[in-house]
Each structure stands twice: as C-alpha cells, then as structure tokens.
Short mmCIF file of C-alpha atoms in Angstrom, two decimals:
data_model
loop_
_atom_site.label_atom_id
_atom_site.label_comp_id
_atom_site.label_asym_id
_atom_site.label_seq_id
_atom_site.Cartn_x
_atom_site.Cartn_y
_atom_site.Cartn_z
CA MET Z 92 -2.22 6.03 -1.51
CA ILE Z 93 -3.88 5.01 1.45
CA SER Z 94 -5.54 2.54 3.38
CA ASP Z 95 -8.19 1.26 6.18
CA THR Z 96 -8.92 4.74 6.67
CA HIS Z 97 -12.09 3.51 9.09
CA GLY Z 98 -14.61 6.05 8.50
CA ILE Z 99 -12.08 8.63 9.74
CA VAL Z 100 -11.15 10.89 6.90
CA TYR Z 101 -9.86 13.99 8.32
CA ASP Z 102 -6.08 13.68 7.31
CA ALA Z 103 -7.17 11.61 4.19
CA GLU Z 104 -8.68 14.49 2.96
CA ARG Z 105 -6.01 17.58 4.46
CA ILE Z 106 -3.32 14.91 2.73
CA ILE Z 107 -4.99 15.07 -0.75
CA LYS Z 108 -5.58 18.02 -0.63
CA LYS Z 109 -1.67 19.49 -0.46
CA TYR Z 110 -0.79 16.49 -3.33
CA GLU Z 111 -4.43 16.59 -5.82
CA LYS Z 112 -2.69 19.00 -7.87
CA ASN Z 113 1.26 16.64 -8.20
CA VAL Z 114 -0.64 13.25 -8.61
CA GLN Z 115 -2.15 11.25 -11.66
CA MET Z 116 -4.34 9.50 -9.32
CA CYS Z 117 -5.12 8.74 -5.31
CA ILE Z 118 -5.71 4.99 -4.43
CA HIS Z 119 -7.56 3.60 -1.53
CA LEU Z 120 -6.81 -0.48 -0.78
CA GLY Z 121 -9.82 -0.52 0.91
CA ASP Z 122 -11.54 -0.75 4.59
CA LEU Z 123 -13.91 1.45 3.94
CA VAL Z 124 -14.76 2.12 0.75
CA LYS Z 125 -17.54 4.24 1.41
CA ASP Z 126 -14.00 6.82 2.77
CA ALA Z 127 -13.44 6.78 -0.11
CA VAL Z 128 -16.18 7.41 -2.13
CA TYR Z 129 -16.28 10.45 0.39
CA LEU Z 130 -13.27 11.70 -0.64
CA GLN Z 131 -14.05 11.51 -4.77
CA ASN Z 132 -16.78 13.56 -4.68
CA ARG Z 133 -14.90 16.36 -2.84
CA PHE Z 134 -11.77 16.03 -4.66
CA PRO Z 135 -13.71 15.22 -8.32
CA ASN Z 136 -11.06 16.19 -10.40
CA LEU Z 137 -8.93 13.33 -8.97
CA LYS Z 138 -9.06 9.81 -10.57
CA PHE Z 139 -9.88 7.70 -7.61
CA GLU Z 140 -9.01 3.47 -7.52
CA ILE Z 141 -10.06 1.44 -4.96
CA VAL Z 142 -10.80 -2.20 -3.36
CA ARG Z 143 -12.70 -3.42 -1.28
CA GLY Z 144 -11.54 -4.90 2.66
CA ASN Z 145 -12.67 -7.04 5.11
CA ASN Z 146 -15.01 -4.59 6.76
CA ASP Z 147 -15.98 -3.52 3.47
CA PHE Z 148 -19.68 -5.24 2.36
CA THR Z 149 -20.63 -3.79 -0.70
CA LYS Z 150 -20.04 -5.39 -4.16
CA ASP Z 151 -20.09 -2.11 -5.53
CA PHE Z 152 -16.15 -2.47 -5.36
CA PRO Z 153 -13.64 -5.04 -6.74
CA SER Z 154 -11.49 -7.34 -3.92
CA GLU Z 155 -8.03 -6.41 -6.74
CA GLN Z 156 -7.81 -4.67 -9.62
CA VAL Z 157 -4.88 -4.53 -11.99
CA ILE Z 158 -4.16 -1.12 -12.93
CA GLU Z 159 -1.38 0.28 -15.98
CA LEU Z 160 0.45 3.63 -15.13
CA GLY Z 161 2.75 3.91 -18.18
CA SER Z 162 3.95 0.98 -18.91
CA LYS Z 163 4.41 -0.58 -15.04
CA LYS Z 164 1.41 -2.86 -13.92
CA ILE Z 165 0.37 -2.13 -10.62
CA LEU Z 166 -2.07 -5.06 -8.51
CA ILE Z 167 -3.67 -3.03 -5.85
CA THR Z 168 -5.69 -5.65 -3.47
CA HIS Z 169 -6.51 -5.23 0.77
CA GLY Z 170 -4.31 -7.86 1.70
CA HIS Z 171 -6.48 -9.67 3.51
CA MET Z 172 -7.66 -13.02 0.93
CA TYR Z 173 -3.69 -13.21 0.94
CA SER Z 174 -3.66 -13.46 4.70
CA VAL Z 175 -0.39 -10.65 4.93
CA LYS Z 176 -1.29 -10.70 9.11
CA SER Z 177 0.63 -13.68 9.14
CA THR Z 178 2.97 -14.11 5.89
CA TYR Z 179 3.20 -12.41 2.86
CA ASP Z 180 3.61 -15.84 0.99
CA LEU Z 181 0.94 -15.40 -0.28
CA ILE Z 182 0.04 -12.31 -1.93
CA VAL Z 183 4.06 -12.89 -3.48
CA ASN Z 184 3.07 -16.06 -5.49
CA HIS Z 185 -0.67 -14.29 -6.47
CA ALA Z 186 1.32 -10.42 -7.17
CA LYS Z 187 4.34 -12.86 -9.47
CA ALA Z 188 1.23 -15.08 -11.60
CA PHE Z 189 -0.16 -12.24 -12.18
CA ARG Z 190 3.10 -10.41 -13.79
CA VAL Z 191 2.98 -7.19 -11.96
CA ASP Z 192 5.65 -4.79 -11.20
CA ALA Z 193 4.47 -3.73 -8.08
CA CYS Z 194 1.71 -5.18 -5.15
CA PHE Z 195 -0.30 -2.14 -2.91
CA PHE Z 196 -1.88 -3.82 0.18
CA GLY Z 197 -3.13 -2.73 3.47
CA HIS Z 198 -4.77 -4.38 5.98
CA THR Z 199 -1.73 -4.56 8.67
CA HIS Z 200 -2.38 -0.72 10.07
CA GLN Z 201 1.42 -1.62 9.05
CA GLN Z 202 3.96 0.31 6.86
CA GLU Z 203 5.49 -1.91 5.19
CA GLU Z 204 8.08 -2.59 1.57
CA PHE Z 205 10.13 -5.27 0.58
CA TYR Z 206 10.97 -6.87 -2.65
CA SER Z 207 10.38 -10.69 -4.03
CA ASP Z 208 11.73 -11.34 -7.64
CA GLY Z 209 12.17 -8.08 -8.53
CA ILE Z 210 7.82 -7.14 -7.88
CA LEU Z 211 7.97 -3.40 -5.54
CA PHE Z 212 5.57 -4.92 -1.90
CA LEU Z 213 3.60 -1.52 -0.06
CA ASN Z 214 1.45 -0.93 2.36
CA PRO Z 215 1.37 3.13 2.58
CA GLY Z 216 -0.38 2.01 6.83
CA SER Z 217 -3.41 3.51 8.45
CA LEU Z 218 -4.52 6.91 8.62
CA ALA Z 219 -6.83 5.66 11.54
CA PHE Z 220 -5.08 3.47 13.29
CA SER Z 221 -2.02 2.75 13.01
CA ARG Z 222 -0.32 -0.23 14.68
CA ASP Z 223 2.27 2.24 16.03
CA GLY Z 224 0.08 4.59 16.86
CA SER Z 225 1.35 7.32 13.66
CA LYS Z 226 -1.01 8.15 11.02
CA THR Z 227 0.64 6.41 7.73
CA PHE Z 228 0.27 6.60 3.60
CA ALA Z 229 2.69 6.23 0.81
CA ILE Z 230 3.01 7.86 -1.91
CA ALA Z 231 4.31 5.93 -5.69
CA GLU Z 232 6.16 7.50 -8.02
CA VAL Z 233 5.74 5.24 -11.43
CA THR Z 234 9.76 5.61 -13.66
CA PRO Z 235 10.79 4.13 -16.57
CA TYR Z 236 12.79 2.02 -14.84
CA GLY Z 237 10.31 0.95 -12.05
CA VAL Z 238 8.13 2.12 -9.78
CA VAL Z 239 9.34 4.31 -6.08
CA ALA Z 240 7.77 4.20 -2.51
CA TYR Z 241 7.90 7.16 -0.77
CA LEU Z 242 6.25 5.66 2.66
CA GLU Z 243 5.03 9.27 4.87
CA LYS Z 244 3.91 10.33 7.94
CA VAL Z 245 1.30 12.44 8.67
#
C-alpha cells in the first residue's frame, strides 16, 4: 500500500517489482492517481485499487471505497475529507459507520498504525515527501483473525 507519491514513482516501481509475486493487490491512497495509473499499466498482472486525494482533480476514481479481502472489509480513502492532519475522530466515526475491519488512509505523509474499537487504522506515509524524511509504505496481511500491518521504509 502506497500513498502520496506526488509524481515520483521510482521507489514505488522498485517496491512493487520486489513484492508483486507475493501480494494480491496494490492499493494507492491518492496524490497522485496518475502515478497509480502509470504503475497499474507497468504491472498489468497485479490488481490495483485506487482512490483520489486532495491533489487529484479527476472524477475517474472514487474518493473512497470499501473493498473486501477474504472475509474482511477495508475502507480506503485519502483522508483529507476527514481532517486527519488535526484529528482522527472523524475518520474513526466514519469507519465505524461502515462496520469495517480496517481503514487505510494517507494525506499526512506520516506512517501511523492504531486501533479504535477493534478497527485497524493504517497510514503508509509517503514515498515522496515523508514528514520525517524517510520514504515509507505499508504491507497489510489479511488473516482469518484480522488485518495485520507492517510499516516499511525504503
């Protein structure tokens, strides 16, 4: 899972190439969807789920969606519509309303993992402009018991 590539796809390409045979899909959480489309074309055998962010001015992709992986439901969104830079209250309440097992979001350019009411909230950070200077992404594994997160750095 990646987010906030902002036109810089070199590291995303390297990561996807490294993991493509061991993952079911790549999730791009917005900013920029054109990067996700490029990556999707570069890796046509890999399933992609893409949502748009605050710097994406196309209506070709949803701003959020609920995907099902195995028996788990996951809300994917960029996060800007829920003011995640200042509070997690809105996104937590939104995810609870959807009764999901996990919520993946971006926008803050900082890796984050936390639980609220049994829901995993996961932000992969940014491969382009991480707040702490490191390039980050995340891997999520869906198990019968829940969704497990692995926060990674390039």
